[in-house]
Short mmCIF file of C-alpha atoms in Angstrom, two decimals:
data_model
loop_
_atom_site.label_atom_id
_atom_site.label_comp_id
_atom_site.label_asym_id
_atom_site.label_seq_id
_atom_site.Cartn_x
_atom_site.Cartn_y
_atom_site.Cartn_z
CA UNK A 1 15.51 50.65 118.43
CA UNK A 2 12.85 48.77 120.39
CA UNK A 3 10.85 48.18 117.22
CA UNK A 4 13.88 46.62 115.56
CA UNK A 5 14.39 44.49 118.65
CA UNK A 6 10.78 43.26 118.55
CA UNK A 7 11.15 42.42 114.86
CA UNK A 8 14.31 40.41 115.53
CA UNK A 9 12.74 38.73 118.58
CA UNK A 10 9.71 37.68 116.54
CA UNK A 11 12.07 35.79 114.22
CA UNK A 12 13.30 33.67 117.10
CA UNK A 13 16.47 35.58 118.02
CA UNK A 14 16.60 36.10 121.80
CA UNK A 15 16.93 39.68 123.04
CA UNK A 16 20.06 39.02 125.08
CA UNK A 17 21.84 37.84 121.92
CA UNK A 18 20.91 41.05 120.11
CA UNK A 19 22.24 43.21 122.95
CA UNK A 20 25.46 41.20 123.15
CA UNK A 21 25.99 41.30 119.40
CA UNK A 22 25.40 45.06 119.33
CA UNK A 23 27.83 45.67 122.20
CA UNK A 24 30.68 43.57 120.84
CA UNK A 25 30.39 44.96 117.32
CA UNK A 26 30.34 48.54 118.68
CA UNK A 27 33.35 47.78 120.90
CA UNK A 28 35.28 46.33 117.95
CA UNK A 29 34.45 49.38 115.80
CA UNK A 30 35.53 51.76 118.58
CA UNK A 31 38.89 49.99 118.92
CA UNK A 32 39.41 49.96 115.14
CA UNK A 33 38.66 53.69 114.79
CA UNK A 34 40.81 54.50 117.83
CA UNK A 35 43.76 52.78 116.15
CA UNK A 36 43.04 54.77 112.98
CA UNK A 37 43.02 58.01 115.04
CA UNK A 38 46.59 57.45 116.21
CA UNK A 39 47.89 55.78 113.04
CA UNK A 40 46.43 57.88 110.22
CA UNK A 41 49.14 59.94 108.47
CA UNK A 42 46.73 62.78 107.72
CA UNK A 43 45.72 64.75 110.83
CA UNK A 44 42.38 65.78 109.28
CA UNK A 45 41.39 62.15 108.75
CA UNK A 46 42.32 61.51 112.39
CA UNK A 47 39.76 64.11 113.47
CA UNK A 48 37.03 62.37 111.45
CA UNK A 49 37.95 58.98 112.95
CA UNK A 50 37.90 60.59 116.40
CA UNK A 51 34.26 61.59 115.76
CA UNK A 52 33.45 57.94 115.06
CA UNK A 53 35.20 56.86 118.28
CA UNK A 54 33.31 59.43 120.35
CA UNK A 55 29.92 58.41 118.95
CA UNK A 56 30.82 54.76 119.59
CA UNK A 57 31.72 55.56 123.20
CA UNK A 58 28.35 57.34 123.54
CA UNK A 59 26.70 54.07 122.42
CA UNK A 60 28.71 52.19 125.07
CA UNK A 61 27.30 54.61 127.66
CA UNK A 62 23.81 53.53 126.57
CA UNK A 63 24.67 49.93 127.51
CA UNK A 64 25.64 51.23 130.98
CA UNK A 65 22.26 52.95 131.64
CA UNK A 66 23.80 56.43 131.29
CA UNK A 67 21.49 58.01 128.70
CA UNK A 68 22.14 61.59 129.83
CA UNK A 69 25.90 61.13 129.57
CA UNK A 70 25.54 59.63 126.10
CA UNK A 71 23.67 62.75 124.94
CA UNK A 72 26.18 65.03 126.68
CA UNK A 73 29.03 63.12 125.04
CA UNK A 74 27.61 63.69 121.57
CA UNK A 75 26.78 67.36 122.27
CA UNK A 76 30.03 68.39 123.97
CA UNK A 77 32.60 66.17 122.28
CA UNK A 78 31.28 65.81 118.75
CA UNK A 79 29.48 69.15 118.70
CA UNK A 80 31.99 71.41 120.41
CA UNK A 81 35.45 69.90 120.98
CA UNK A 82 35.69 68.23 117.58
CA UNK A 83 34.60 71.37 115.76
CA UNK A 84 37.28 73.26 117.68
CA UNK A 85 39.90 70.63 116.74
CA UNK A 86 38.99 70.83 113.06
CA UNK A 87 39.14 74.64 113.18
CA UNK A 88 42.60 74.47 114.79
CA UNK A 89 43.79 71.99 112.14
CA UNK A 90 42.60 74.25 109.34
CA UNK A 91 44.18 77.33 110.92
CA UNK A 92 47.57 75.74 111.51
CA UNK A 93 48.26 73.07 108.90
CA UNK A 94 48.00 72.72 105.16
CA UNK A 95 45.64 69.73 105.19
CA UNK A 96 46.55 68.65 101.67
CA UNK A 97 50.17 68.07 102.65
CA UNK A 98 51.23 64.81 104.23
CA UNK A 99 52.56 65.02 107.76
CA UNK A 100 56.15 63.77 108.06
CA UNK A 101 56.67 60.06 108.53
CA UNK A 102 57.53 58.99 112.04
CA UNK A 103 60.74 57.17 112.80
CA UNK A 104 60.42 53.43 113.34
CA UNK A 105 62.41 53.37 116.56
CA UNK A 106 59.96 55.56 118.44
CA UNK A 107 57.00 53.59 117.13
CA UNK A 108 58.52 50.32 118.37
CA UNK A 109 59.31 51.69 121.83
CA UNK A 110 55.90 53.36 122.15
CA UNK A 111 54.08 50.23 120.99
CA UNK A 112 56.02 48.24 123.57
CA UNK A 113 55.05 50.71 126.33
CA UNK A 114 51.37 50.72 125.30
CA UNK A 115 51.21 46.92 125.04
CA UNK A 116 52.92 46.51 128.41
CA UNK A 117 50.35 48.84 130.00
CA UNK A 118 47.53 46.92 128.28
CA UNK A 119 48.94 43.59 129.50
CA UNK A 120 49.15 44.89 133.07
CA UNK A 121 45.55 46.19 132.96
CA UNK A 122 44.08 42.98 131.53
CA UNK A 123 46.05 40.94 134.05
CA UNK A 124 44.59 42.95 136.93
CA UNK A 125 41.07 42.82 135.46
CA UNK A 126 41.23 39.03 135.10
CA UNK A 127 42.64 38.44 138.57
CA UNK A 128 39.90 40.42 140.32
CA UNK A 129 36.65 38.62 141.14
CA UNK A 130 34.15 41.22 139.92
CA UNK A 131 30.86 41.58 141.68
CA UNK A 132 28.86 41.17 138.45
CA UNK A 133 29.92 37.52 138.34
CA UNK A 134 28.15 36.77 141.62
CA UNK A 135 25.34 39.28 142.09
CA UNK A 136 23.03 40.90 139.55
CA UNK A 137 23.62 44.61 138.88
CA UNK A 138 21.87 47.18 141.04
CA UNK A 139 18.80 49.07 139.88
CA UNK A 140 19.26 51.57 137.06
CA UNK A 141 20.26 55.08 138.03
CA UNK A 142 17.69 57.55 136.71
CA UNK A 143 18.14 61.00 135.23
CA UNK A 144 16.09 62.59 138.02
CA UNK A 145 18.41 61.07 140.62
CA UNK A 146 21.42 62.38 138.71
CA UNK A 147 19.99 65.91 138.70
CA UNK A 148 19.18 65.72 142.40
CA UNK A 149 22.61 64.49 143.44
CA UNK A 150 24.26 67.12 141.20
CA UNK A 151 22.23 69.92 142.80
CA UNK A 152 22.25 68.65 146.42
CA UNK A 153 25.24 66.41 147.18
CA UNK A 154 27.76 67.76 144.69
CA UNK A 155 26.75 71.41 144.43
CA UNK A 156 30.17 72.74 145.46
CA UNK A 157 32.20 70.77 142.88
CA UNK A 158 29.55 71.72 140.31
CA UNK A 159 30.02 75.44 140.97
CA UNK A 160 33.81 75.09 141.00
CA UNK A 161 33.76 73.32 137.63
CA UNK A 162 31.72 76.17 136.14
CA UNK A 163 34.35 78.62 137.41
CA UNK A 164 37.10 76.47 135.86
CA UNK A 165 35.34 76.45 132.49
CA UNK A 166 34.84 80.23 132.64
CA UNK A 167 38.52 80.77 133.50
CA UNK A 168 39.52 78.48 130.62
CA UNK A 169 37.38 80.46 128.17
CA UNK A 170 38.81 83.81 129.26
CA UNK A 171 42.34 82.40 129.25
CA UNK A 172 41.94 80.92 125.78
CA UNK A 173 40.79 84.25 124.37
CA UNK A 174 43.67 86.06 126.09
CA UNK A 175 46.24 83.58 124.73
CA UNK A 176 44.95 83.34 121.16
CA UNK A 177 44.15 86.99 120.41
CA UNK A 178 46.48 88.92 118.15
CA UNK A 179 48.47 91.72 119.71
CA UNK A 180 47.83 95.16 118.27
CA UNK A 181 50.84 97.35 117.91
CA UNK B 1 24.04 40.62 130.32
CA UNK B 2 27.52 41.83 129.41
CA UNK B 3 29.98 41.24 132.29
CA UNK B 4 31.75 44.14 133.95
CA UNK B 5 35.23 42.97 132.95
CA UNK B 6 34.44 43.37 129.25
CA UNK B 7 33.68 47.07 129.71
CA UNK B 8 36.92 47.43 131.67
CA UNK B 9 38.91 45.65 128.95
CA UNK B 10 37.41 47.95 126.29
CA UNK B 11 38.43 50.93 128.42
CA UNK B 12 41.97 49.52 128.88
CA UNK B 13 42.34 49.01 125.11
CA UNK B 14 41.25 52.60 124.35
CA UNK B 15 43.59 53.89 127.08
CA UNK B 16 46.57 51.99 125.64
CA UNK B 17 45.85 53.26 122.13
CA UNK B 18 45.73 56.79 123.56
CA UNK B 19 49.11 56.27 125.31
CA UNK B 20 50.58 55.05 122.02
CA UNK B 21 49.23 58.14 120.25
CA UNK B 22 50.65 60.53 122.85
CA UNK B 23 54.08 58.91 122.52
CA UNK B 24 54.26 58.71 118.70
CA UNK B 25 52.42 61.75 117.36
CA UNK B 26 54.58 64.70 116.36
CA UNK B 27 51.66 67.04 115.69
CA UNK B 28 50.47 68.80 118.85
CA UNK B 29 46.82 68.52 117.74
CA UNK B 30 47.32 64.76 117.32
CA UNK B 31 48.56 64.58 120.90
CA UNK B 32 45.47 66.48 122.07
CA UNK B 33 43.25 63.97 120.23
CA UNK B 34 45.03 61.08 121.95
CA UNK B 35 44.46 62.76 125.32
CA UNK B 36 40.74 62.90 124.48
CA UNK B 37 40.88 59.13 123.87
CA UNK B 38 42.48 58.61 127.30
CA UNK B 39 39.82 60.74 129.02
CA UNK B 40 37.08 58.74 127.28
CA UNK B 41 38.61 55.51 128.57
CA UNK B 42 38.55 56.93 132.10
CA UNK B 43 34.90 57.91 131.64
CA UNK B 44 33.92 54.40 130.55
CA UNK B 45 35.56 53.07 133.71
CA UNK B 46 33.75 55.56 135.96
CA UNK B 47 30.32 54.79 134.49
CA UNK B 48 30.97 51.03 134.55
CA UNK B 49 31.75 51.08 138.26
CA UNK B 50 28.77 53.35 138.87
CA UNK B 51 26.48 50.78 137.27
CA UNK B 52 27.91 47.60 138.74
CA UNK B 53 28.61 48.87 142.26
CA UNK B 54 25.33 50.79 142.38
CA UNK B 55 26.25 53.93 144.33
CA UNK B 56 23.05 55.59 145.65
CA UNK B 57 23.98 59.16 144.63
CA UNK B 58 25.52 58.27 141.27
CA UNK B 59 29.03 59.46 142.07
CA UNK B 60 30.43 57.77 138.95
CA UNK B 61 28.12 59.58 136.54
CA UNK B 62 28.61 62.93 138.28
CA UNK B 63 32.37 62.49 138.05
CA UNK B 64 32.13 61.53 134.39
CA UNK B 65 30.29 64.82 133.79
CA UNK B 66 33.10 66.70 135.54
CA UNK B 67 35.69 64.86 133.43
CA UNK B 68 33.86 65.94 130.26
CA UNK B 69 33.87 69.57 131.47
CA UNK B 70 37.60 69.42 132.26
CA UNK B 71 38.26 67.84 128.86
CA UNK B 72 36.42 70.71 127.16
CA UNK B 73 38.40 73.30 129.16
CA UNK B 74 41.73 71.59 128.42
CA UNK B 75 40.93 71.33 124.71
CA UNK B 76 40.04 75.03 124.56
CA UNK B 77 43.23 76.18 126.31
CA UNK B 78 45.40 73.66 124.43
CA UNK B 79 44.14 74.73 121.02
CA UNK B 80 44.56 78.42 121.91
CA UNK B 81 48.17 77.66 122.85
CA UNK B 82 48.65 75.75 119.58
CA UNK B 83 47.43 78.74 117.57
CA UNK B 84 49.62 81.17 119.57
CA UNK B 85 52.70 78.96 119.07
CA UNK B 86 51.95 78.52 115.37
CA UNK B 87 51.79 82.29 114.96
CA UNK B 88 55.27 82.60 116.48
CA UNK B 89 57.17 79.65 115.05
CA UNK B 90 55.07 78.64 111.97
CA UNK B 91 55.10 75.00 113.08
CA UNK B 92 53.12 72.74 115.39
CA UNK B 93 55.47 69.74 115.36
CA UNK B 94 56.72 69.16 118.87
CA UNK B 95 60.36 68.67 117.88
CA UNK B 96 60.31 72.09 116.17
CA UNK B 97 58.85 73.90 119.19
CA UNK B 98 61.86 74.81 121.30
CA UNK B 99 60.69 78.26 122.30
CA UNK B 100 61.26 77.69 126.03
CA UNK B 101 64.54 75.80 125.70
CA UNK B 102 67.70 77.80 126.41
#
């Protein structure tokens, strides 16, 4: 990554332009694949597009100085949750068959609701004077600091979340197991 | 560098696409995928504010980790429910699942 950046910089392209170009192309790809996730008629293809979206979001985390979260995103989402989704699709649906077409009326109403929400969000974002416009961003937050705050400041939520995950695992096994008669 | 509002707009776009998916999908697994999109949008927001507001103990990143853990737990329980329902009614389309209606 840095080697590529040096190569491009040596050809007269400034580094800030490379970073900006990378971010906006990744953002556009993420939006495109997200639309494909919800619009694809085949549920299996949706799962593959979702993998692309999740990896793209991990790249966005890299732009926000959150390297650990980017790695966790790829490991947990793409490695675990997506595998689980694909397993569930294969267990429940005949993936060769087309899912039924959705009625146009619901699509129109849903698109209206989603676009209204998007309009409201962008309106709020544009009205607010964000701090980044006036002051430079604070110093990067390091992985060591993250570990310290997780183990010192937020130890109780951390332990509770591990209990929640354990309960979810036990509950999932209890729900999905076949009953012996 | 890239301004904060552009990260927020990206997050809003992903969130809206997820809302659209939740409303239109008939397959329960499709709805679960759209919920994952929504949770990812929330995560982008949390990490953006963590970077640009510069909290000393990294509350945004810690919360994003918790959101990922909750997303994993919800996906596990949701998919177990999907498989249990499919075994009973041989369908995972939400307009065919009327098990708990009278």
